[in-house]
Amino acid sequence: MPRIKRRQFIKGMAGGVAAVGVGLSGLRYLEPAGVASASPLTSAPEEKLYRTGHSNNCDGSCGHTVHVVGNRATFIESAPWESSIDGKVKEDYPPRICLRGVSQLQNTYSPDRVKYPYRRVGPRGSGKWERISWEEATTAIAENFRKAQEKYGAKSVWIAPYTGSLSLIEGVIGAGYRFASAIGASAGDFEGDNEGDSACPAGFNYVLADPTLPANGGGIFDGHEYLDYLNSKVIFLWANNLAETSIPDWRTICDARKNGTKLVVLDPRYTPTAAAADLWVPIRPGTDTALVDGMIRWIIQNKRFDEAYVRQYTVAPYLIHPLTKKFLKHKDIVAGGEDKYLVVDEQDGSVKKWDDPGLSKPSLWGTHAVGALKARTALQVLADTLNKYTPEYTAKITDVDAKTVVQLAELYAGNHPAGVKAGFGLSHWYRADLTFQALLTLSALTGNIGVHGGGVTIYSGALLTTAYDIPSWFYPDKKQYTYLPPMQACDAMLESKPYPVKAAWFMVDNYAQQMSDRNKVMKALNSLDFLVVSDYVLSATAELADIVLPACTYLEKTDLLGSGNYYLQYMPKTIQPLWESKSDFEAIGLVAEKMGVGQYFHKTPDDFIKEVLHIGDPQADPTVRGLTWDQLTKGAYRLNTESVPYVPFYNKQFPTKSGKIEFYVELLIPYEQEVCDYKEQAEAFPNNPLLQKYPLVFLSTHTRFRTHSQYCNLPWLKEINNNGEGFLEINPRDAAKRGIADGDVVRVFNGRGEMKVRARLTEGIKQGVTNCYQGGWATRQVKHYIEGHPNNLTHQIANPAQTIVPNFQSNAAYYDCLVQVEKVKG
Ligand SMILES: Nc1nc2c(c(=O)[nH]1)N[C@H]1C(S)=C(S)[C@@H](COP(=O)(O)OP(=O)(O)OC[C@H]3O[C@@H](n4cnc5c(=O)[nH]c(N)nc54)[C@H](O)[C@@H]3O)O[C@H]1N2
Ligand SMILES: Nc1nc2c(c(=O)[nH]1)N[C@H]1C(S)=C(S)[C@@H](COP(=O)(O)OP(=O)(O)OC[C@H]3O[C@@H](n4cnc5c(=O)[nH]c(N)nc54)[C@H](O)[C@@H]3O)O[C@H]1N2
Ligand code: SF4
Ligand SMILES: [Mo]
């Protein structure tokens, strides 16, 4: 087969960009109509192959081999993987790609591309534009940014978040931050991704990494490599529709199942993921913390926890001060005493410092007299607090029957190691931080943290490691942008809180559609004095811009991808930019020049990649030490990691104050959340009186047919996805109550807004719950939903507890949302 031959050829190539003389047979697909800058077919006899990575914000991070003839990409297939940088490890890492990846040909040559810079001529959002030159566009941007900064302060310009791509130069850790620092502007948000994803990472920090310790820099975040699930005896996919949202990694879960690993899926919907489970648990959404609490209680009651692990690696034996609720310290009971935790020696009941050499075995349980105080151990406090979560009580909250609660606890405790892969579906709740805190508590009690096949993971990969020297990239000459997360940005625009934002530049982000409470977002964006959007399509956000800049797709520029896996994927420019599009890096450089900070962009993307990875530096971070430029550009090499597959805290050193797993969280005492006792959500909770008006939970989850709003327009994907039309999943019993039949147009509404869409009746969604896949386009020209968008209904209620983790402040709780649905008559 010629394909195989080519793949072998890539492996043998001196560089990923060698020319391959395979002639015109490479032109299997796509002769784009009206591509002015594409080379004529007849003058392009040679096919070149490039290895790149797909950097869109999908957790896949696949390697793509792109076939190029002339200046035209003609075919995309999955690419191979190399060994670790130090050559010590070669994983059996499967090839990966999905239909969205293959469809990047259509994306690149789409008639929907923004081809030139435009200036708005009509009222904002009216769709009236005039074509302008790059010179005019960049001058206008520089002038307007300067004007806003002079009038309202440097921070009043917001260089907006970038979740649409996960690459280094142009994406989620991209050049926009460097630019924001250079001009003293504000920028949001790469650590927290608080448009959607920071709640669970906050919970991670509560238990595993004290955010107040300088070494943690305001909060860290880590997870197990997917291949590690091959080591699990049982896998819990918790609010994670992996078969749709990380398609290539789903294969690993299937491989694990083939080896006998049990699979449990907790999801109110019968997803493609749930369909493959040994046990599907259609939980009442928003109540997962209570289910975990029920499991913890059962495990404690039945002595199924790992006593030795708990004693050695957690704060379980430390005494709690009954009045302050803080850890009881030696200094609390002895004037001039030490700042050391106290424990009770099991042998003689005496109170000792935790590191007393005379301590035989610290007691895990009990209430102990310490002078006049009666102090319980942290584990005792946990057990007492969660004692109410009997299977029956848990069942009442979660709608998971009592027998299943016990079955889940048995499955989890009886199969070691037990791996939890949480989804961001969990993070899209107001109290998702608490759920993650609970899951980590469960994992710690059963000795699953820092071991192969265990842990609680929501995301993992190179992006979370120390491979990149981010400070050198973000903070040139120690200049530093002000962090303004997207959840706070609307208030800054509308109410000057915490300070005014008057101008913004969105690149790689479709904020006007993807952010929650869209009506508020639209108001906020419309209040700006000046708005620039760089995109390669006229997104809902671009429609509101004063200036639209034509961006390149990933095939038309150089970048580096190291995100959802542990491989560094160099992304060479495979074709010249189409029409007048430019890379974001180049666009930023042009504006920077005009604002007097051009010097920070005078190097090439290659130069910056070399700098950020410290290529050739013997002191480079251990994960990338020894990496050569030749390696980086030849293939995808894996980071050197201590454990393979990668497991966080493999050495059991926890970056907390105590150095132990802190399932008892001192910092959360003001929020009455020091242990993981279930609390009600902000809106979609069982006893909310609002249910009388808006009785249905409204989910807006992620579909395999697009990446958020990306690729919604592509014919190959529309063809197999309801012709590109959105729909609302609703249980037939909920539909019948409302006289709704399959295919009827329905109005979904609440106090914040509404949308119209066709109903899809399905038993595959729990009663009382609805779902409308997010990300469909809601622009002047494209109405994926008949009217509106799911984010017309969602809110921006922030969880204050998360403020204790500066990098992971509250994200939008998209799924914590109630609606009513009615049939549209006529
Ligand atoms: N194809 C595709 N892949 C993607 C993306 C995409 O848009 N398209 N986006 C990427 C990004 S940025 C993200 S954040 C991830 C998100 O992908 P996932 O992590 O899989 O998250 P979601 O699709 O938001 O939700 C997963 C499941 O959680 C369920 N769920 C909702 N609420 C609850 C609850 O309270 N409890 C339980 N147990 N289940 C609940 C939903 O029914 C849904 O099936 O996907 C990434 N991958
Ligand atoms: N209702 C609801 N809303 C949600 C969610 C949900 O579950 N429900 N999920 C949330 C989550 S988890 C996330 S991560 C966010 C994602 O929100 P976004 O990141 O805003 O979503 P994308 O559609 O990926 O938007 C990226 C935009 O960047 C453009 N783009 C892509 N690559 C480039 C590039 O290289 N350069 C430039 N200049 N532009 C580029 C794309 O064309 C697209 O318009 O959405 C959130 N919104
Ligand atoms: S969209 Fe995601 S899963 Fe599909 S090819 Fe791209 S990175 Fe891979
Ligand atoms: Mo996300």
mmCIF file with all atom_site columns, N, CA, C and O in Angstrom, residues 626-652:
data_model
loop_
_atom_site.group_PDB
_atom_site.id
_atom_site.type_symbol
_atom_site.label_atom_id
_atom_site.label_alt_id
_atom_site.label_comp_id
_atom_site.label_asym_id
_atom_site.label_entity_id
_atom_site.label_seq_id
_atom_site.pdbx_PDB_ins_code
_atom_site.Cartn_x
_atom_site.Cartn_y
_atom_site.Cartn_z
_atom_site.occupancy
_atom_site.B_iso_or_equiv
_atom_site.pdbx_formal_charge
_atom_site.auth_seq_id
_atom_site.auth_comp_id
_atom_site.auth_asym_id
_atom_site.auth_atom_id
_atom_site.pdbx_PDB_model_num
ATOM 1   N N  . GLY A 1 626 ? 18.685 17.542 26.815 1.00 0.00 ? 626 GLY A N  1
ATOM 2   C CA . GLY A 1 626 ? 19.281 16.721 25.754 1.00 0.00 ? 626 GLY A CA 1
ATOM 3   C C  . GLY A 1 626 ? 18.537 16.821 24.425 1.00 0.00 ? 626 GLY A C  1
ATOM 4   O O  . GLY A 1 626 ? 19.012 16.315 23.411 1.00 0.00 ? 626 GLY A O  1
ATOM 5   N N  . LEU A 1 627 ? 17.394 17.480 24.436 1.00 0.00 ? 627 LEU A N  1
ATOM 6   C CA . LEU A 1 627 ? 16.625 17.610 23.186 1.00 0.00 ? 627 LEU A CA 1
ATOM 7   C C  . LEU A 1 627 ? 17.426 18.398 22.158 1.00 0.00 ? 627 LEU A C  1
ATOM 8   O O  . LEU A 1 627 ? 17.971 19.458 22.471 1.00 0.00 ? 627 LEU A O  1
ATOM 9   N N  . THR A 1 628 ? 17.495 17.891 20.930 1.00 0.00 ? 628 THR A N  1
ATOM 10  C CA . THR A 1 628 ? 18.186 18.635 19.873 1.00 0.00 ? 628 THR A CA 1
ATOM 11  C C  . THR A 1 628 ? 17.155 19.199 18.895 1.00 0.00 ? 628 THR A C  1
ATOM 12  O O  . THR A 1 628 ? 16.024 18.695 18.807 1.00 0.00 ? 628 THR A O  1
ATOM 13  N N  . TRP A 1 629 ? 17.576 20.215 18.176 1.00 0.00 ? 629 TRP A N  1
ATOM 14  C CA . TRP A 1 629 ? 16.688 20.825 17.177 1.00 0.00 ? 629 TRP A CA 1
ATOM 15  C C  . TRP A 1 629 ? 16.348 19.798 16.098 1.00 0.00 ? 629 TRP A C  1
ATOM 16  O O  . TRP A 1 629 ? 15.228 19.724 15.604 1.00 0.00 ? 629 TRP A O  1
ATOM 17  N N  . ASP A 1 630 ? 17.352 18.978 15.797 1.00 0.00 ? 630 ASP A N  1
ATOM 18  C CA . ASP A 1 630 ? 17.144 17.940 14.795 1.00 0.00 ? 630 ASP A CA 1
ATOM 19  C C  . ASP A 1 630 ? 16.037 16.981 15.246 1.00 0.00 ? 630 ASP A C  1
ATOM 20  O O  . ASP A 1 630 ? 15.125 16.651 14.489 1.00 0.00 ? 630 ASP A O  1
ATOM 21  N N  . GLN A 1 631 ? 16.118 16.564 16.509 1.00 0.00 ? 631 GLN A N  1
ATOM 22  C CA . GLN A 1 631 ? 15.067 15.680 17.043 1.00 0.00 ? 631 GLN A CA 1
ATOM 23  C C  . GLN A 1 631 ? 13.704 16.367 16.941 1.00 0.00 ? 631 GLN A C  1
ATOM 24  O O  . GLN A 1 631 ? 12.743 15.789 16.445 1.00 0.00 ? 631 GLN A O  1
ATOM 25  N N  . LEU A 1 632 ? 13.659 17.601 17.437 1.00 0.00 ? 632 LEU A N  1
ATOM 26  C CA . LEU A 1 632 ? 12.370 18.283 17.527 1.00 0.00 ? 632 LEU A CA 1
ATOM 27  C C  . LEU A 1 632 ? 11.706 18.396 16.164 1.00 0.00 ? 632 LEU A C  1
ATOM 28  O O  . LEU A 1 632 ? 10.486 18.241 16.035 1.00 0.00 ? 632 LEU A O  1
ATOM 29  N N  . THR A 1 633 ? 12.513 18.684 15.134 1.00 0.00 ? 633 THR A N  1
ATOM 30  C CA . THR A 1 633 ? 11.913 18.923 13.821 1.00 0.00 ? 633 THR A CA 1
ATOM 31  C C  . THR A 1 633 ? 11.783 17.644 12.996 1.00 0.00 ? 633 THR A C  1
ATOM 32  O O  . THR A 1 633 ? 11.172 17.642 11.944 1.00 0.00 ? 633 THR A O  1
ATOM 33  N N  . LYS A 1 634 ? 12.364 16.568 13.518 1.00 0.00 ? 634 LYS A N  1
ATOM 34  C CA . LYS A 1 634 ? 12.316 15.323 12.740 1.00 0.00 ? 634 LYS A CA 1
ATOM 35  C C  . LYS A 1 634 ? 11.090 14.480 13.096 1.00 0.00 ? 634 LYS A C  1
ATOM 36  O O  . LYS A 1 634 ? 10.471 13.858 12.244 1.00 0.00 ? 634 LYS A O  1
ATOM 37  N N  . GLY A 1 635 ? 10.750 14.465 14.361 1.00 0.00 ? 635 GLY A N  1
ATOM 38  C CA . GLY A 1 635 ? 9.626  13.615 14.772 1.00 0.00 ? 635 GLY A CA 1
ATOM 39  C C  . GLY A 1 635 ? 9.096  14.083 16.109 1.00 0.00 ? 635 GLY A C  1
ATOM 40  O O  . GLY A 1 635 ? 9.554  15.079 16.654 1.00 0.00 ? 635 GLY A O  1
ATOM 41  N N  . ALA A 1 636 ? 8.111  13.343 16.628 1.00 0.00 ? 636 ALA A N  1
ATOM 42  C CA . ALA A 1 636 ? 7.523  13.728 17.918 1.00 0.00 ? 636 ALA A CA 1
ATOM 43  C C  . ALA A 1 636 ? 8.194  12.908 19.013 1.00 0.00 ? 636 ALA A C  1
ATOM 44  O O  . ALA A 1 636 ? 7.911  11.713 19.156 1.00 0.00 ? 636 ALA A O  1
ATOM 45  N N  . TYR A 1 637 ? 9.057  13.548 19.769 1.00 0.00 ? 637 TYR A N  1
ATOM 46  C CA . TYR A 1 637 ? 9.773  12.855 20.848 1.00 0.00 ? 637 TYR A CA 1
ATOM 47  C C  . TYR A 1 637 ? 9.054  13.082 22.167 1.00 0.00 ? 637 TYR A C  1
ATOM 48  O O  . TYR A 1 637 ? 8.455  14.135 22.389 1.00 0.00 ? 637 TYR A O  1
ATOM 49  N N  . ARG A 1 638 ? 9.180  12.090 23.028 1.00 0.00 ? 638 ARG A N  1
ATOM 50  C CA . ARG A 1 638 ? 8.474  12.143 24.303 1.00 0.00 ? 638 ARG A CA 1
ATOM 51  C C  . ARG A 1 638 ? 9.347  12.808 25.359 1.00 0.00 ? 638 ARG A C  1
ATOM 52  O O  . ARG A 1 638 ? 10.566 12.620 25.377 1.00 0.00 ? 638 ARG A O  1
ATOM 53  N N  . LEU A 1 639 ? 8.716  13.559 26.254 1.00 0.00 ? 639 LEU A N  1
ATOM 54  C CA . LEU A 1 639 ? 9.451  14.147 27.370 1.00 0.00 ? 639 LEU A CA 1
ATOM 55  C C  . LEU A 1 639 ? 10.079 13.036 28.202 1.00 0.00 ? 639 LEU A C  1
ATOM 56  O O  . LEU A 1 639 ? 9.531  11.934 28.294 1.00 0.00 ? 639 LEU A O  1
ATOM 57  N N  . ASN A 1 640 ? 11.204 13.334 28.825 1.00 0.00 ? 640 ASN A N  1
ATOM 58  C CA . ASN A 1 640 ? 11.755 12.403 29.810 1.00 0.00 ? 640 ASN A CA 1
ATOM 59  C C  . ASN A 1 640 ? 10.932 12.584 31.079 1.00 0.00 ? 640 ASN A C  1
ATOM 60  O O  . ASN A 1 640 ? 10.838 13.697 31.593 1.00 0.00 ? 640 ASN A O  1
ATOM 61  N N  . THR A 1 641 ? 10.329 11.534 31.557 1.00 0.00 ? 641 THR A N  1
ATOM 62  C CA . THR A 1 641 ? 9.604  11.651 32.831 1.00 0.00 ? 641 THR A CA 1
ATOM 63  C C  . THR A 1 641 ? 10.056 10.533 33.763 1.00 0.00 ? 641 THR A C  1
ATOM 64  O O  . THR A 1 641 ? 10.462 9.459  33.310 1.00 0.00 ? 641 THR A O  1
ATOM 65  N N  . GLU A 1 642 ? 9.920  10.815 35.045 1.00 0.00 ? 642 GLU A N  1
ATOM 66  C CA . GLU A 1 642 ? 10.393 9.857  36.046 1.00 0.00 ? 642 GLU A CA 1
ATOM 67  C C  . GLU A 1 642 ? 9.650  8.527  35.920 1.00 0.00 ? 642 GLU A C  1
ATOM 68  O O  . GLU A 1 642 ? 10.242 7.462  35.941 1.00 0.00 ? 642 GLU A O  1
ATOM 69  N N  . SER A 1 643 ? 8.345  8.623  35.784 1.00 0.00 ? 643 SER A N  1
ATOM 70  C CA . SER A 1 643 ? 7.566  7.390  35.638 1.00 0.00 ? 643 SER A CA 1
ATOM 71  C C  . SER A 1 643 ? 7.012  7.336  34.225 1.00 0.00 ? 643 SER A C  1
ATOM 72  O O  . SER A 1 643 ? 6.651  8.360  33.653 1.00 0.00 ? 643 SER A O  1
ATOM 73  N N  . VAL A 1 644 ? 6.950  6.157  33.671 1.00 0.00 ? 644 VAL A N  1
ATOM 74  C CA . VAL A 1 644 ? 6.358  5.951  32.346 1.00 0.00 ? 644 VAL A CA 1
ATOM 75  C C  . VAL A 1 644 ? 5.436  4.740  32.439 1.00 0.00 ? 644 VAL A C  1
ATOM 76  O O  . VAL A 1 644 ? 5.894  3.668  32.835 1.00 0.00 ? 644 VAL A O  1
ATOM 77  N N  . PRO A 1 645 ? 4.160  4.871  32.111 1.00 0.00 ? 645 PRO A N  1
ATOM 78  C CA . PRO A 1 645 ? 3.451  6.110  31.799 1.00 0.00 ? 645 PRO A CA 1
ATOM 79  C C  . PRO A 1 645 ? 3.530  7.093  32.970 1.00 0.00 ? 645 PRO A C  1
ATOM 80  O O  . PRO A 1 645 ? 3.710  6.688  34.119 1.00 0.00 ? 645 PRO A O  1
ATOM 81  N N  . TYR A 1 646 ? 3.337  8.362  32.628 1.00 0.00 ? 646 TYR A N  1
ATOM 82  C CA . TYR A 1 646 ? 3.520  9.408  33.622 1.00 0.00 ? 646 TYR A CA 1
ATOM 83  C C  . TYR A 1 646 ? 2.456  9.342  34.727 1.00 0.00 ? 646 TYR A C  1
ATOM 84  O O  . TYR A 1 646 ? 1.263  9.218  34.461 1.00 0.00 ? 646 TYR A O  1
ATOM 85  N N  . VAL A 1 647 ? 2.929  9.405  35.956 1.00 0.00 ? 647 VAL A N  1
ATOM 86  C CA . VAL A 1 647 ? 2.048  9.400  37.127 1.00 0.00 ? 647 VAL A CA 1
ATOM 87  C C  . VAL A 1 647 ? 2.449  10.560 38.034 1.00 0.00 ? 647 VAL A C  1
ATOM 88  O O  . VAL A 1 647 ? 3.604  10.631 38.458 1.00 0.00 ? 647 VAL A O  1
ATOM 89  N N  . PRO A 1 648 ? 1.548  11.480 38.320 1.00 0.00 ? 648 PRO A N  1
ATOM 90  C CA . PRO A 1 648 ? 1.913  12.570 39.223 1.00 0.00 ? 648 PRO A CA 1
ATOM 91  C C  . PRO A 1 648 ? 2.168  12.051 40.645 1.00 0.00 ? 648 PRO A C  1
ATOM 92  O O  . PRO A 1 648 ? 1.526  11.088 41.068 1.00 0.00 ? 648 PRO A O  1
ATOM 93  N N  . PHE A 1 649 ? 3.083  12.678 41.312 1.00 0.00 ? 649 PHE A N  1
ATOM 94  C CA . PHE A 1 649 ? 3.438  12.339 42.710 1.00 0.00 ? 649 PHE A CA 1
ATOM 95  C C  . PHE A 1 649 ? 3.882  10.884 42.861 1.00 0.00 ? 649 PHE A C  1
ATOM 96  O O  . PHE A 1 649 ? 3.604  10.225 43.853 1.00 0.00 ? 649 PHE A O  1
ATOM 97  N N  . TYR A 1 650 ? 4.568  10.419 41.851 1.00 0.00 ? 650 TYR A N  1
ATOM 98  C CA . TYR A 1 650 ? 5.067  9.041  41.878 1.00 0.00 ? 650 TYR A CA 1
ATOM 99  C C  . TYR A 1 650 ? 5.999  8.837  43.073 1.00 0.00 ? 650 TYR A C  1
ATOM 100 O O  . TYR A 1 650 ? 6.064  7.771  43.660 1.00 0.00 ? 650 TYR A O  1
ATOM 101 N N  . ASN A 1 651 ? 6.697  9.926  43.431 1.00 0.00 ? 651 ASN A N  1
ATOM 102 C CA . ASN A 1 651 ? 7.638  9.841  44.560 1.00 0.00 ? 651 ASN A CA 1
ATOM 103 C C  . ASN A 1 651 ? 6.966  10.107 45.911 1.00 0.00 ? 651 ASN A C  1
ATOM 104 O O  . ASN A 1 651 ? 7.635  10.170 46.938 1.00 0.00 ? 651 ASN A O  1
ATOM 105 N N  . LYS A 1 652 ? 5.677  10.319 45.880 1.00 0.00 ? 652 LYS A N  1
ATOM 106 C CA . LYS A 1 652 ? 4.865  10.576 47.092 1.00 0.00 ? 652 LYS A CA 1
ATOM 107 C C  . LYS A 1 652 ? 5.309  11.845 47.838 1.00 0.00 ? 652 LYS A C  1
ATOM 108 O O  . LYS A 1 652 ? 5.121  11.961 49.043 1.00 0.00 ? 652 LYS A O  1
#
